[in-house]
Tab-separated table of C-alpha atoms and ligand atoms in Angstrom:
chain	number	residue	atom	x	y	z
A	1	UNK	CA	-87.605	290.822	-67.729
A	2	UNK	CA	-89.178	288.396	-69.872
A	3	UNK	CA	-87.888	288.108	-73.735
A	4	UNK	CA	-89.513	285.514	-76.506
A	5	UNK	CA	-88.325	285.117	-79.934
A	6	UNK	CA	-89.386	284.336	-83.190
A	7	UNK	CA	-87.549	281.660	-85.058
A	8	UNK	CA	-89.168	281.176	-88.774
A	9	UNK	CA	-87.008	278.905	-90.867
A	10	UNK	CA	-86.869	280.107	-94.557
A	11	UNK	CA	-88.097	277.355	-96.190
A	12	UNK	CA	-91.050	278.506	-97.712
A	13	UNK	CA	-93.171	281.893	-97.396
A	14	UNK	CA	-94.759	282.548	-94.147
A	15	UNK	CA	-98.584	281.681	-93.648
A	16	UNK	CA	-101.418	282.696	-91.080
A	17	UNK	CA	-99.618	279.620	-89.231
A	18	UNK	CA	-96.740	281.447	-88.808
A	19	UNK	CA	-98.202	284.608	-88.000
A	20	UNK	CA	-100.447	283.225	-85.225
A	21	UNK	CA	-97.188	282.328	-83.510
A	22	UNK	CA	-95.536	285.096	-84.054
A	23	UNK	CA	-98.503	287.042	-82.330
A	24	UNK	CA	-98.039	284.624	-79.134
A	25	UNK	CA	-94.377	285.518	-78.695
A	26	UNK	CA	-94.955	289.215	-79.427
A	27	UNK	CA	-97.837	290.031	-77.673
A	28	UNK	CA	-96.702	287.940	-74.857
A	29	UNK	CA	-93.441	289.805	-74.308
A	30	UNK	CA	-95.122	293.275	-74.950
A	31	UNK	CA	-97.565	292.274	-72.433
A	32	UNK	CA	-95.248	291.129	-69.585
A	33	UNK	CA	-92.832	294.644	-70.718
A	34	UNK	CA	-90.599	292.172	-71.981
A	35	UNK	CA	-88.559	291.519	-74.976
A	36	UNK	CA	-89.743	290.159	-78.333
A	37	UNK	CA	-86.004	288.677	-80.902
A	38	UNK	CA	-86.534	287.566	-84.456
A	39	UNK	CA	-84.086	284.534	-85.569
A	40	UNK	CA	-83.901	283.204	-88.876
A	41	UNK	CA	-83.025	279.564	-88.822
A	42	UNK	CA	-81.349	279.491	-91.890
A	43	UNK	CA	-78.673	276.388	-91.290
A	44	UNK	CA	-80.250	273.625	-93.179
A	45	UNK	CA	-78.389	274.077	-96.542
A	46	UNK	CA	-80.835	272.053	-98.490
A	47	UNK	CA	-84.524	273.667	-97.842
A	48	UNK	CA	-83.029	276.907	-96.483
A	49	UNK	CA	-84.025	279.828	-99.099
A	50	UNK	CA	-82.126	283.207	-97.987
A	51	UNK	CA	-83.756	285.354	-100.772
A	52	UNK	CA	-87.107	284.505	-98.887
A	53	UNK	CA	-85.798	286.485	-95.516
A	54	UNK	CA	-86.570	290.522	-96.911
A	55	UNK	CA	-90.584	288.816	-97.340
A	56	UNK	CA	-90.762	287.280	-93.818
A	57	UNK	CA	-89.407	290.299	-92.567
A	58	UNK	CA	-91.983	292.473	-94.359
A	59	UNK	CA	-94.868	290.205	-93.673
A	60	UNK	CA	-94.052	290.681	-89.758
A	61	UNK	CA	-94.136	294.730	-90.383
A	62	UNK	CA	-97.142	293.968	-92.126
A	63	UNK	CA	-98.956	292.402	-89.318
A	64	UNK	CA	-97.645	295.225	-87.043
A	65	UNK	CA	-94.851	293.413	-85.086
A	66	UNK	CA	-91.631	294.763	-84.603
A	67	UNK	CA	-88.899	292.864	-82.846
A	68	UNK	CA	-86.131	294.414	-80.601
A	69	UNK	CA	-82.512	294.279	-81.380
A	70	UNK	CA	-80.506	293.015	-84.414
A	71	UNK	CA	-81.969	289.844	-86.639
A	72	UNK	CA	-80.245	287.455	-85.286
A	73	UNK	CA	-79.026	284.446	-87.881
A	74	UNK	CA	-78.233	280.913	-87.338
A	75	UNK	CA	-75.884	281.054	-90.384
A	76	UNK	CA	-73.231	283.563	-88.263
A	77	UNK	CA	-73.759	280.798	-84.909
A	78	UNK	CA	-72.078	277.746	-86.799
A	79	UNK	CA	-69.116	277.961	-84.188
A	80	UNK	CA	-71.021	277.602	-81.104
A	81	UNK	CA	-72.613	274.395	-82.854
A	82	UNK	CA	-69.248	272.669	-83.703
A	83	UNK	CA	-68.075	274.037	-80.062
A	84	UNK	CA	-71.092	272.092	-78.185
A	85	UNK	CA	-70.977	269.262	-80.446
A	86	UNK	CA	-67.110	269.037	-79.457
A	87	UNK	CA	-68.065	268.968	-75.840
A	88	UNK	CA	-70.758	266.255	-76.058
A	89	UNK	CA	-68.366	264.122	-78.221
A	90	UNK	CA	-65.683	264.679	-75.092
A	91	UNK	CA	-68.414	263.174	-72.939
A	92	UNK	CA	-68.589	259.907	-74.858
A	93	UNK	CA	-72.107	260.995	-75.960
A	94	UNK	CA	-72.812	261.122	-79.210
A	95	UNK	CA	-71.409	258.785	-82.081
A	96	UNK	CA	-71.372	258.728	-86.029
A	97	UNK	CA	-73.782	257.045	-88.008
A	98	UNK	CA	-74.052	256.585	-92.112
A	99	UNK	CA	-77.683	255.172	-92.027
A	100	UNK	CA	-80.013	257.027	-94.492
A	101	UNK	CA	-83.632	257.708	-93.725
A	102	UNK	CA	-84.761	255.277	-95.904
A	103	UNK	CA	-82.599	253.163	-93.825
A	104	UNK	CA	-84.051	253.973	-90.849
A	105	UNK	CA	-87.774	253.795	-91.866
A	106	UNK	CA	-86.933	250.293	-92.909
A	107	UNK	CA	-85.357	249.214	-89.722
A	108	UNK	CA	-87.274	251.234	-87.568
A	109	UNK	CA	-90.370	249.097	-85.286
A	110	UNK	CA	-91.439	252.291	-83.437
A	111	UNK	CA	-93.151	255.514	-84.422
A	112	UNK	CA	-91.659	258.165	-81.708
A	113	UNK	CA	-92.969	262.013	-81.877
A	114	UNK	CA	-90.077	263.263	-84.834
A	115	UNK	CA	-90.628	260.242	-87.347
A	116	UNK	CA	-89.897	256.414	-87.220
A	117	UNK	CA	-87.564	255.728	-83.873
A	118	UNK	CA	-83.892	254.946	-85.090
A	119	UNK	CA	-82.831	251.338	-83.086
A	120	UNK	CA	-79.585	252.580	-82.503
A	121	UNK	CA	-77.764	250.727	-85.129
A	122	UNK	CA	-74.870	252.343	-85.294
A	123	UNK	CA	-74.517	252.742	-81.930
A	124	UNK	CA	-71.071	251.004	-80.270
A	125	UNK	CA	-70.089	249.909	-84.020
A	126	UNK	CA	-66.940	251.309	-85.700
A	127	UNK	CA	-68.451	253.715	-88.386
A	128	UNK	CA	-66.563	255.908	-90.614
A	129	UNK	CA	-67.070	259.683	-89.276
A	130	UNK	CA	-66.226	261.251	-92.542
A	131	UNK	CA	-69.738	262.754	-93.581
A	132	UNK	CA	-71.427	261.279	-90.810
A	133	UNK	CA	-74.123	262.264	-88.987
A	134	UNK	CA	-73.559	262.618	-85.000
A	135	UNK	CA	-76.193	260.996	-82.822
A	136	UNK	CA	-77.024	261.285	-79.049
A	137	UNK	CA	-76.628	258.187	-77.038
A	138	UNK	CA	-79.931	258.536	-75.028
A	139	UNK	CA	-79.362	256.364	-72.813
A	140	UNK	CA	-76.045	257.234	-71.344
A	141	UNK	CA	-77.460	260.874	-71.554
A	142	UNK	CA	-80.394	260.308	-69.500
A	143	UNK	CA	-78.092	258.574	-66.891
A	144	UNK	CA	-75.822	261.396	-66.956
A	145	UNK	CA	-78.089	264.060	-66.767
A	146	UNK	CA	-80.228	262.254	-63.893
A	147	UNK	CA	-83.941	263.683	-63.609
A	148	UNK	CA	-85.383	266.397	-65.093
A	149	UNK	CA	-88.358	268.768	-64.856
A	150	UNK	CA	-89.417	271.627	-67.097
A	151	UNK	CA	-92.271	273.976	-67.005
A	152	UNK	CA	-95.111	274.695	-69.631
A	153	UNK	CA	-97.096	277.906	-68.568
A	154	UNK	CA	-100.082	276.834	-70.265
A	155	UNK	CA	-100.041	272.813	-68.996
A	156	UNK	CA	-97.984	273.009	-66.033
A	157	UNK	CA	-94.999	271.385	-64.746
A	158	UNK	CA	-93.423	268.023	-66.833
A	159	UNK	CA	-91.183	265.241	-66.065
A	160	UNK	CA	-88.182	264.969	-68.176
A	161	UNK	CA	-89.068	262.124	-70.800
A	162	UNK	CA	-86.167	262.269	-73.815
A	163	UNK	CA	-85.418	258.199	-74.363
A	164	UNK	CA	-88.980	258.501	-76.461
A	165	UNK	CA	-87.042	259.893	-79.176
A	166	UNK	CA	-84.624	257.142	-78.905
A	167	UNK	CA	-80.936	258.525	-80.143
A	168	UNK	CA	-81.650	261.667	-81.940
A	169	UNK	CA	-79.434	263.633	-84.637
A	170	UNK	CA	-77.575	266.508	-83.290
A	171	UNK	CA	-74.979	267.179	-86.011
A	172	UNK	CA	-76.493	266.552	-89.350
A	173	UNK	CA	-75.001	265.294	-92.645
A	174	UNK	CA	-76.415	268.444	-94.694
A	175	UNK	CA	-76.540	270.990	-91.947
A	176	UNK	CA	-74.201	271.721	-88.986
A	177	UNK	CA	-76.650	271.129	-86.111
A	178	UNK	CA	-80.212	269.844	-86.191
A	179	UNK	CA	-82.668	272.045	-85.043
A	180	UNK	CA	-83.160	270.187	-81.388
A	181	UNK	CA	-78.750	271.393	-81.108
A	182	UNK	CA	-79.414	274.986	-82.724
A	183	UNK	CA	-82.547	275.795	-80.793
A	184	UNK	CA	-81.255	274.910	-77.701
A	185	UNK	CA	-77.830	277.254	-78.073
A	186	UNK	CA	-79.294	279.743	-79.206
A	187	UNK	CA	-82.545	280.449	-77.205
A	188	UNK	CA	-79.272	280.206	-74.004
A	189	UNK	CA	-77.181	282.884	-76.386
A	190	UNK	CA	-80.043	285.120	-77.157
A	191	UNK	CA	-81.523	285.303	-73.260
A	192	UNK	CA	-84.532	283.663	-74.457
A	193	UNK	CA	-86.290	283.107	-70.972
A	194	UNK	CA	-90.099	282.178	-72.018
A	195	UNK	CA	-89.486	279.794	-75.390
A	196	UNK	CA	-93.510	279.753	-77.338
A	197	UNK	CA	-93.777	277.481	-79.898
A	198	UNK	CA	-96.398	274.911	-81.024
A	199	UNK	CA	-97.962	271.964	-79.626
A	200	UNK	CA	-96.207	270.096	-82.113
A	201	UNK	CA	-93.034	271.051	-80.833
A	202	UNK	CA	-94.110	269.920	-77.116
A	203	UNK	CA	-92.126	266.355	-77.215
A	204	UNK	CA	-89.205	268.115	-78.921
A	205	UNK	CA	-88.790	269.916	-75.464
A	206	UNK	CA	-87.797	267.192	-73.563
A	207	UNK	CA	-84.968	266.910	-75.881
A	208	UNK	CA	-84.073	270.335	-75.279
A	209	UNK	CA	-84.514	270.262	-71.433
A	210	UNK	CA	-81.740	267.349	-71.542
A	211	UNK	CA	-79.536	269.362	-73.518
A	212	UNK	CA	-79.601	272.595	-71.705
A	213	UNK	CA	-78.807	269.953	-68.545
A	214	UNK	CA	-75.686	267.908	-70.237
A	215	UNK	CA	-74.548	271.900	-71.443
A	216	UNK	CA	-74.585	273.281	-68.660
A	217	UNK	CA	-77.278	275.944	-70.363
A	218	UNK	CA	-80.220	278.277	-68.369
A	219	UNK	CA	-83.935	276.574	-68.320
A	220	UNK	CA	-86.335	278.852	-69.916
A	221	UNK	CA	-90.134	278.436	-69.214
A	222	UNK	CA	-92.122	277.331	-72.633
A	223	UNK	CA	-95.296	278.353	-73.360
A	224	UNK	CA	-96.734	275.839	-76.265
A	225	UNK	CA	-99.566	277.245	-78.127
A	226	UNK	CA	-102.504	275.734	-80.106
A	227	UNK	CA	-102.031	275.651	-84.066
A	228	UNK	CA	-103.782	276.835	-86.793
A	229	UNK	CA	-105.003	273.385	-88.401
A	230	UNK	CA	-106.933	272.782	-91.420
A	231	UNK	CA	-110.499	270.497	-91.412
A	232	UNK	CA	-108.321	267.227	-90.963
A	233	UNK	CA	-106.571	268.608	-87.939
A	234	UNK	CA	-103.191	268.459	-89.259
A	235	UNK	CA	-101.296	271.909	-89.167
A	236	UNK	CA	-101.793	274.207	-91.507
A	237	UNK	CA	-99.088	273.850	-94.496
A	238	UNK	CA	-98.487	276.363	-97.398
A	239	UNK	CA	-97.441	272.712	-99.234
A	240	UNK	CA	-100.833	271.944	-98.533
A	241	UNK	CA	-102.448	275.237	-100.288
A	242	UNK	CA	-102.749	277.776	-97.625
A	243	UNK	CA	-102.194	281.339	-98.557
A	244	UNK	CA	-98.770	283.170	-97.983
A	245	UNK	CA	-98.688	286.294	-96.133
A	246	UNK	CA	-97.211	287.919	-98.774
A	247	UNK	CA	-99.973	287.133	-101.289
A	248	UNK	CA	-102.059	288.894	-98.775
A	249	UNK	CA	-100.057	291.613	-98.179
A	250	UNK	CA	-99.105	292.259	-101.945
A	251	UNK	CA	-103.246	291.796	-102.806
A	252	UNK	CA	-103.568	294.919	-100.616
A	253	UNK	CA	-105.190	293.188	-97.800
A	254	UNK	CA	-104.554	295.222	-93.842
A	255	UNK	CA	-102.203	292.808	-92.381
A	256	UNK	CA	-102.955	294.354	-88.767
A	257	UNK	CA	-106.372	293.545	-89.473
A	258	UNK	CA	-104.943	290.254	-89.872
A	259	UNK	CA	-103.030	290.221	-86.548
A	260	UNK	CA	-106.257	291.370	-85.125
A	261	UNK	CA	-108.336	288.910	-86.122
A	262	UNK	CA	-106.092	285.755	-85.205
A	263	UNK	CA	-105.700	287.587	-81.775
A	264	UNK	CA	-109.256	287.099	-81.402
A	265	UNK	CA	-109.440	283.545	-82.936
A	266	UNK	CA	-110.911	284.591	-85.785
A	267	UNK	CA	-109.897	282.348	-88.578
A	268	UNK	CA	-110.871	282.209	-92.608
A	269	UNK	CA	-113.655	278.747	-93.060
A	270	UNK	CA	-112.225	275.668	-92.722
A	271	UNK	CA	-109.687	276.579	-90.729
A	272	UNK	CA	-109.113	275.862	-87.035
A	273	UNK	CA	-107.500	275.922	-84.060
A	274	UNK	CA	-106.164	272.784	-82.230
A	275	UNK	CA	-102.820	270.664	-81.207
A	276	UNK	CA	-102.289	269.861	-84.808
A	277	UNK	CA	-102.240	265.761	-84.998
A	278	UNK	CA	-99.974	263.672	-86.423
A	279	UNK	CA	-96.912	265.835	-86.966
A	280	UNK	CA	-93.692	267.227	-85.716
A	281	UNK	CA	-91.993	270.227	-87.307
B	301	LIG	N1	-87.563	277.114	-86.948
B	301	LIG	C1	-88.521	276.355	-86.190
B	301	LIG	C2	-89.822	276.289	-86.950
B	301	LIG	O1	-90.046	277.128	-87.811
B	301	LIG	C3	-88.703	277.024	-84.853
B	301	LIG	C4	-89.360	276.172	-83.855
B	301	LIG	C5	-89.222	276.803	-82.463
B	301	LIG	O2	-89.823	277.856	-82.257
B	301	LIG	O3	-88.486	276.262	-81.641
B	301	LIG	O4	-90.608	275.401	-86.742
């Protein structure tokens, strides 16, 4: 049996963005007799708005969706994140590193699919670990892991390609995990088999894929949908003026009229659906 999850983070209201994927992961499980989880990725103690949780879970009753099983929350996982992080320091993978991101835009010579490529500064130097953030040594990870493959439903199956994010963040100076380590757990501790997500999110899966490998984790199949962009083709972005749900639902507006409409492509002018350029969640 197939079972897909929802993982909003709460760091802003939910839009038609949102809802549109959503849809994917619950029509695709109720489709396949499968199972559809909510998650609330709630870790990242600095954007991460808990009074916004009762609206995102009313603006998915709104559009008609109901999940199976508890809400699960990131917040009550923070164990399994320190446990994996543990392991992956045991392997000689990961290392601290002070450098701030203005730091790293202003050393960086690369533009990889999350942001400017770190150069691995810290990498092999003796930095203080108190407050530090942890990062992956890609390299050594790659050679440990050996190949990999992973399978997109919708563009078939893909060759393992992590060093393009160079050494990523897994344990984060303001959060306990960064969403590539928290993703990755929990879609293996919540039996997530099909993982939907945007396009944008497509690179981010290598990262995963070499993860689940060096954690000894199941491989889910990921199905990465199209986005709801705006005219310029970037993603749609309630910073950028789109409407909550919850303006929507609160003007009196039939949010399964919504659903209905976005299941048929249907979106409001100006709006659009594509593989959302030039950004990474
Ligand atoms: N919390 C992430 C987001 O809202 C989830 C991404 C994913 O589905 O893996 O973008």
């Amino acid at each position: 049996m197939i079972r897909t999850r929802f993982a909003p983070s709460p760091n802003g209201q939910l839009h038609l963005g949102h809802a549109y994927a959503a849809i994917v992961a619950h029509d695709l499980a109720r489709v396949r007799g499968g199972e559809f989880l909510l998650r609330i990725e709630d870790i990242d103690g600095t954007r991460s708005r808990p009074e916004l949780v009762p609206g995102i879970l009313a603006d998915l009753e709104w559009l008609g969706l109901a999940w199976d099983g508890p809400v699960v929350f990131q917040s009550s996982r923070l164990d399994s994140y320190v446990a994996a992080g543990e392991r992956l320091k045991a392997l000689g993978l990961l290392y601290p590193c002070q450098c701030t991101r203005a730091e790293v835009l202003a050393m960086s010579s690369r533009l990889g699919p999350d942001g400017p490529v770190y150069p691995g500064t810290c990498r092999g130097r003796d930095v203080d670990p108190a407050g530090a953030a942890w990062r992956l040594d890609m390299a050594k990870a790659a050679a440990l892991a050996g190949p990999l493959q992973w399978v997109d439903e919708l563009t078939g199956p893909q060759v393992g390609a992590p060093g393009q994010f160079c050494d990523v963040v897994l344990l984060r100076k303001e959060a306990p995990a960064s969403y590539h380590l928290a993703a990755t757990l929990d879609d293996a501790a919540d039996g997530v088999s099909l993982v939907t997500r945007g396009q944008d999110l497509f690179a981010a899966t290598h990262v995963h894929r070499l993860l689940q490998a060096l954690l000894g984790l199941p491989v889910p199949t990921w199905h990465h949908h199209l986005l709801i962009c705006e005219s310029d083709g970037r993603k749609l972005a309630k910073r950028r003026g789109s409407a909550a749900l919850a303006d929507l639902r609160r003007a009196g507006e039939d949010g399964r009229a919504v659903a209905a409409a976005l299941r048929m492509d249907q979106l409001p002018t100006g709006l659009w659906l594509g593989p959302g350029v030039g950004n990474m969640a």
